[in-house]
Coordinates of C-alpha atoms in Angstrom, one line a residue:
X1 CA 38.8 192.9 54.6
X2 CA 38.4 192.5 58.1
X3 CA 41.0 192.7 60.4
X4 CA 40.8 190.0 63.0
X5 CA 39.6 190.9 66.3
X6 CA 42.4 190.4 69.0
X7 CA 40.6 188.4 71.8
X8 CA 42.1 188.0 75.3
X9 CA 45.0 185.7 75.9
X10 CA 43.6 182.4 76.7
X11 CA 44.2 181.4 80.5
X12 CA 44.5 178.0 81.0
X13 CA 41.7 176.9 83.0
X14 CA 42.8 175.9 87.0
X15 CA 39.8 174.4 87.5
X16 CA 37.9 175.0 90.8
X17 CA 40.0 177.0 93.8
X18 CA 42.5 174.5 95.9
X19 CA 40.8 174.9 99.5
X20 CA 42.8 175.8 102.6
X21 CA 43.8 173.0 104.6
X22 CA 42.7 173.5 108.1
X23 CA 45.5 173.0 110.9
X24 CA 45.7 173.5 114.3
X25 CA 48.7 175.7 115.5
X26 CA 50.8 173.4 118.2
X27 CA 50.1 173.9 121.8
X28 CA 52.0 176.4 123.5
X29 CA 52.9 175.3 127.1
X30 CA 51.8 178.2 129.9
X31 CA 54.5 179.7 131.5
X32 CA 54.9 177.8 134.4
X33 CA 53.2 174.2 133.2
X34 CA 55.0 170.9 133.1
X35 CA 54.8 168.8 129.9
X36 CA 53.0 165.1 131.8
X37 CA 56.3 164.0 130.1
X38 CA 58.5 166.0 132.0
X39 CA 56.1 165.4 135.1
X40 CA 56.8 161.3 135.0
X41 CA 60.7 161.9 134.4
X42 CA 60.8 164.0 137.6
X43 CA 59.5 161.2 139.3
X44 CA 61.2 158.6 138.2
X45 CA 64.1 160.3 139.0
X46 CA 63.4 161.5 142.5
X47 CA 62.3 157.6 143.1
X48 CA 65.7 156.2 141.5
X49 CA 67.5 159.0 143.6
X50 CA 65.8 157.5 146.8
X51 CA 66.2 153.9 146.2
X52 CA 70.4 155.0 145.4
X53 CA 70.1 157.2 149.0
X54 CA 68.2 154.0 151.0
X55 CA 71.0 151.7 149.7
X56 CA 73.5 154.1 150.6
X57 CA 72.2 154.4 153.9
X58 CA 72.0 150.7 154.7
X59 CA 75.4 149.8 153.8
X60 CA 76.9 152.8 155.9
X61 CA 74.7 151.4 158.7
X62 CA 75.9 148.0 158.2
X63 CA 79.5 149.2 158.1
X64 CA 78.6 151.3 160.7
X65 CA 77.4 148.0 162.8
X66 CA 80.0 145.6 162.0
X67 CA 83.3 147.7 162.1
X68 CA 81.9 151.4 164.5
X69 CA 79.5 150.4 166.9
X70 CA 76.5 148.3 167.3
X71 CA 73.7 148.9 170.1
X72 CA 73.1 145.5 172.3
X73 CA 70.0 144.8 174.5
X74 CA 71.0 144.0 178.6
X75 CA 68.8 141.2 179.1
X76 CA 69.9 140.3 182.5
X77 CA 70.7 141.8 185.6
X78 CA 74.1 140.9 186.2
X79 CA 75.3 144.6 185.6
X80 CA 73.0 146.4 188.0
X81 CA 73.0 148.9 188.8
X82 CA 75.2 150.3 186.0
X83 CA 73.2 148.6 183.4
X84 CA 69.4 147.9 183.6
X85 CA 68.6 144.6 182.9
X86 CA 66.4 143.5 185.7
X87 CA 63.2 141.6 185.5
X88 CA 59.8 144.0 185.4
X89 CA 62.4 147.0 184.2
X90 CA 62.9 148.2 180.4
X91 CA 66.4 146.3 179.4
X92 CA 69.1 148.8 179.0
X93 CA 69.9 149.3 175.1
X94 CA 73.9 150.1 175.0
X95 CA 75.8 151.6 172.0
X96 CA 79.0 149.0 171.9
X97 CA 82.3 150.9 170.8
X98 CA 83.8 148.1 168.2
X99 CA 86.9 150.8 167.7
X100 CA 88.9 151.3 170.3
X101 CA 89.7 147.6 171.3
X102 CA 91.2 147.7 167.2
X103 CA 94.3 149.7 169.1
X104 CA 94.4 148.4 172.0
X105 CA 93.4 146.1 175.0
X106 CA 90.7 146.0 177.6
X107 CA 91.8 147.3 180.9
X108 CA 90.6 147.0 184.4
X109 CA 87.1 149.0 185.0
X110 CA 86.2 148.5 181.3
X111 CA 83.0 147.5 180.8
X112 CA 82.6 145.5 177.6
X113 CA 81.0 142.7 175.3
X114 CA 82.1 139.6 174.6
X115 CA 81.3 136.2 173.0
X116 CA 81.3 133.5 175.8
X117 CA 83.9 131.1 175.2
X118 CA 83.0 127.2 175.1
X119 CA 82.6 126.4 178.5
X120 CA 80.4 129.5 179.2
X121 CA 77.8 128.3 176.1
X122 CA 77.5 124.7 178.1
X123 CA 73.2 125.0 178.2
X124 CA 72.8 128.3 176.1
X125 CA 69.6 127.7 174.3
X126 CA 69.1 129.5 171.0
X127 CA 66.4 132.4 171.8
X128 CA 65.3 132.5 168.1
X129 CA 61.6 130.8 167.2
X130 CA 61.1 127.9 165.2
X131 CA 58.9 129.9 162.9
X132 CA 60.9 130.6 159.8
X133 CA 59.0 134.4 159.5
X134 CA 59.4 135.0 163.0
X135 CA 62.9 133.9 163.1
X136 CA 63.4 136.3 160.3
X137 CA 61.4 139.0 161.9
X138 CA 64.0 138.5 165.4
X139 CA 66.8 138.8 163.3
X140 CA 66.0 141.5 161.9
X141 CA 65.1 143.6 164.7
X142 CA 68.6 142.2 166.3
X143 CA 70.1 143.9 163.7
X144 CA 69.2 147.1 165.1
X145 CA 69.7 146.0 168.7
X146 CA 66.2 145.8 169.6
X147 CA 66.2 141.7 170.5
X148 CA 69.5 140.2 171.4
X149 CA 71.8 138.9 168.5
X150 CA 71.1 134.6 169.1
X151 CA 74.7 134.3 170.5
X152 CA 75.7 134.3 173.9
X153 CA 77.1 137.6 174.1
X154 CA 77.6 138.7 177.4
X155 CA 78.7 142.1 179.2
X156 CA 80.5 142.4 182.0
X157 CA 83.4 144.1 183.8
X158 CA 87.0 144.1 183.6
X159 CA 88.5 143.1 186.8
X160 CA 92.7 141.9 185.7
X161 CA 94.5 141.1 182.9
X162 CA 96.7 138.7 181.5
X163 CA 99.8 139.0 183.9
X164 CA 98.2 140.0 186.8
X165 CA 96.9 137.6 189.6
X166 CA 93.5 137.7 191.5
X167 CA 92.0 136.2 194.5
X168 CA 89.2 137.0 197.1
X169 CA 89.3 136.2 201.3
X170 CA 87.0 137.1 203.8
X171 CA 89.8 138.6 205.3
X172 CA 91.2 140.8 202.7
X173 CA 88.6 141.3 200.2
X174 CA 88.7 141.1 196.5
X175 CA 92.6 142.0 195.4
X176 CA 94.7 141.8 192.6
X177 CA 98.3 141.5 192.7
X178 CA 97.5 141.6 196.4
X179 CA 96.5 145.0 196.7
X180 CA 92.2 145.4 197.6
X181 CA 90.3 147.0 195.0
X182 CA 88.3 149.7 195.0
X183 CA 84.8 149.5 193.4
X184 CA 82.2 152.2 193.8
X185 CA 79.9 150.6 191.5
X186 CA 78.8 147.9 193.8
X187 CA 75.3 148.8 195.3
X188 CA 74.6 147.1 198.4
X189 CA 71.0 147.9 197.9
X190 CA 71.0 145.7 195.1
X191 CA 73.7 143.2 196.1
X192 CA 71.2 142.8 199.1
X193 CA 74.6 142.3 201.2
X194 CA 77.0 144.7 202.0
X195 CA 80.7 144.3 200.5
X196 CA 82.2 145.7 203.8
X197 CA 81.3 142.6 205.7
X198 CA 81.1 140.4 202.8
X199 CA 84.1 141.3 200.8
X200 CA 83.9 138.5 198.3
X201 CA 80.3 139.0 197.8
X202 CA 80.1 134.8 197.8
X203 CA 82.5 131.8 198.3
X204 CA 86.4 132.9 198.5
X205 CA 88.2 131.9 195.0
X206 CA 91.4 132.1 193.7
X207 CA 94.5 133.1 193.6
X208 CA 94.1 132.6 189.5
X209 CA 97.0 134.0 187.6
X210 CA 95.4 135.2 184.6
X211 CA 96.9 134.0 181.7
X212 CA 98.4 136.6 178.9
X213 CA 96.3 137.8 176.2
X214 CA 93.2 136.8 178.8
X215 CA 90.2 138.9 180.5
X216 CA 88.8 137.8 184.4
X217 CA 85.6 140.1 184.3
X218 CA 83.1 140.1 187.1
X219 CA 79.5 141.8 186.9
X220 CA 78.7 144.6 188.8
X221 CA 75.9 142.8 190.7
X222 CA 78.1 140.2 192.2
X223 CA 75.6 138.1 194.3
X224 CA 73.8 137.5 191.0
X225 CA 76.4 137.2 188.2
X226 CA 77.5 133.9 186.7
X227 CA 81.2 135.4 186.1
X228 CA 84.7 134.4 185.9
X229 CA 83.8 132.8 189.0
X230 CA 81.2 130.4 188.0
X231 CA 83.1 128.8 185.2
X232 CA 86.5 128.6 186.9
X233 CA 87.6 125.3 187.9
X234 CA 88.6 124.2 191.2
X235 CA 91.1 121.4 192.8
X236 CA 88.8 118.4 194.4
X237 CA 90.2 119.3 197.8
X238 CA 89.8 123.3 197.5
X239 CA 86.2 122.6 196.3
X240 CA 85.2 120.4 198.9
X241 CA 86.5 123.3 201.5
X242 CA 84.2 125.4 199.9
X243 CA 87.9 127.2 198.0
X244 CA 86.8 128.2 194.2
X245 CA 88.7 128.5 191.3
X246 CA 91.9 127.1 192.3
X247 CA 92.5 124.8 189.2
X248 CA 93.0 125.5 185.6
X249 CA 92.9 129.7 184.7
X250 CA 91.6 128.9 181.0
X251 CA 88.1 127.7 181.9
X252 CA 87.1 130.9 183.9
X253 CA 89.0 133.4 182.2
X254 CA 88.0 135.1 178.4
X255 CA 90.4 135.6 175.8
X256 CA 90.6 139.1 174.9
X257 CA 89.8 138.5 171.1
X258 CA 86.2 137.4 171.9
X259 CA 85.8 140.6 173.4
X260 CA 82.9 142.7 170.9
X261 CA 83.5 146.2 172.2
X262 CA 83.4 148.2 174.7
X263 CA 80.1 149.5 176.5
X264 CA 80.1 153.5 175.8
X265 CA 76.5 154.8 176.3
X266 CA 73.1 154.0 177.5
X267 CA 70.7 154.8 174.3
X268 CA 67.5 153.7 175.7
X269 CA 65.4 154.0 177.4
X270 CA 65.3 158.3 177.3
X271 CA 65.4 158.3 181.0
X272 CA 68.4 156.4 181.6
X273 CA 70.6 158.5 178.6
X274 CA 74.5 158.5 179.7
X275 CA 77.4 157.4 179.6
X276 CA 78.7 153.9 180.7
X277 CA 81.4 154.7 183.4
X278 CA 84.6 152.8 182.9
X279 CA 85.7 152.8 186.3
X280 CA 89.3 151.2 187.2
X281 CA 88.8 149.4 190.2
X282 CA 92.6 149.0 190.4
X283 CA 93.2 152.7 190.9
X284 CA 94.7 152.8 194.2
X285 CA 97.3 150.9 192.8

């Protein structure tokens, strides 16, 4: 009898060999490469951080403008030769000082800014165009101080106070509270007269008794500045003798809250850099 031969254990059959499924191994960055994710993150970032900055940066300036200071364009000559403003010259830009009149009062010699009450708008044109772009365009750069705001702002010099009374004779020359005044500003050069035989530097005016919480300011070029003096009213008889500013003080004189700031330093042009002298012409008081 024959013994069965053992044969092999049967494997199942797997068939043909699974293949190797090809893959590619994920990129590895270089040290010292930026993902182009991580590329346009950065600089959306740095733009948002910019934008945030410029905002910042306007409304500091605009705080800066309407409660610290502002700069102002001299557009007439009133002022010379403390403050440029003279036709064929570069117009003084001033930085206005909007603080220190917060806590306290102009006083005499202060040079400063000021809205000009009604009767000193009587004929102000508005300097702005009729062009809407260009209007917005002036308005702009008045922002900045580089065209003057459309407003009749005005600078000129503090002469008296409410309280204190002035008045101006051949004789006796420009005094307040009867005592003459002593003002080193005045440039006979450019007053083309000479305030030691022309004292009032035009028609004699007053006395006005400047009325409390009220400003008589007179511009440093007297023989071409339309003042306290040219709004001032006068008595028929007085005016007919040639006597200004003899009637009612309120006309010729400014109420100290229309007053902007006060005039602290010449910002342009580079050649004329300085300070603005406040010079109290009162001091031999």
């Amino acid at each position: 009898m024959t013994e069965p031969t053992d044969s092999p254990e049967a494997q199942p059959d797997s068939g043909p060999a699974d293949a190797e499924v090809a893959t590619s191994p994920p990129p590895v960055a270089e040290p010292g490469s930026a993902h182009p994710d991580d590329h346009a993150g950065k600089k959306r970032a740095a733009l948002r951080e910019t934008v945030i900055l410029a905002v910042i940066a306007l409304v500091l300036y605009y705080v800066m403008l309407t409660f610290v200071a502002r700069p102002y364009l001299i557009p007439s000559e009133s002022m010379e030769p403390t403050l440029h403003g003279c036709s064929g010259c570069v117009g003084d830009r001033i930085m206005v000082d909007k603080v220190t009149f917060r806590f306290g009062s102009p006083s005499p010699g202060d040079v400063i800014v000021f809205k000009g009450p009604p009767p000193w708008n009587i004929g102000y044109k508005s300097i702005r165009s009729h062009n809407a772009v260009l209007r917005w365009v002036q308005n702009t750069l008045s922002f900045i101080g580089f065209v003057p705001p459309d407003e009749n702002d005005l600078v000129k010099r503090v002469i008296a106070v409410g309280g204190q009374t002035v008045e101006c004779r051949n004789n006796t020359g420009l005094t307040v509270d009867g005592k003459k005044l002593t003002e080193p500003y005045l440039d006979p050069a450019t007053l083309n007269a000479d305030p030691a035989v022309y004292p009032c530097l035009g028609p004699e005016f007053g006395p006005v008794s400047v009325p409390q919480g009220r400003l008589w300011v007179m511009g440093d070029n007297r023989t071409h500045s339309a003042d306290s003096r040219a709004h001032c009213t006068s008595t028929p008889g007085d005016a007919i003798n040639g006597l200004l500013c003899t009637g009612d003080p309120m006309a010729g004189t400014v109420p100290a809250d229309n007053v902007i700031g006060k005039a602290r330093f010449i910002v342009w042009p580079p050649s004329r850099w300085g300070a603005v002298r406040a010079v109290n012409p009162q001091q031999s008081h």
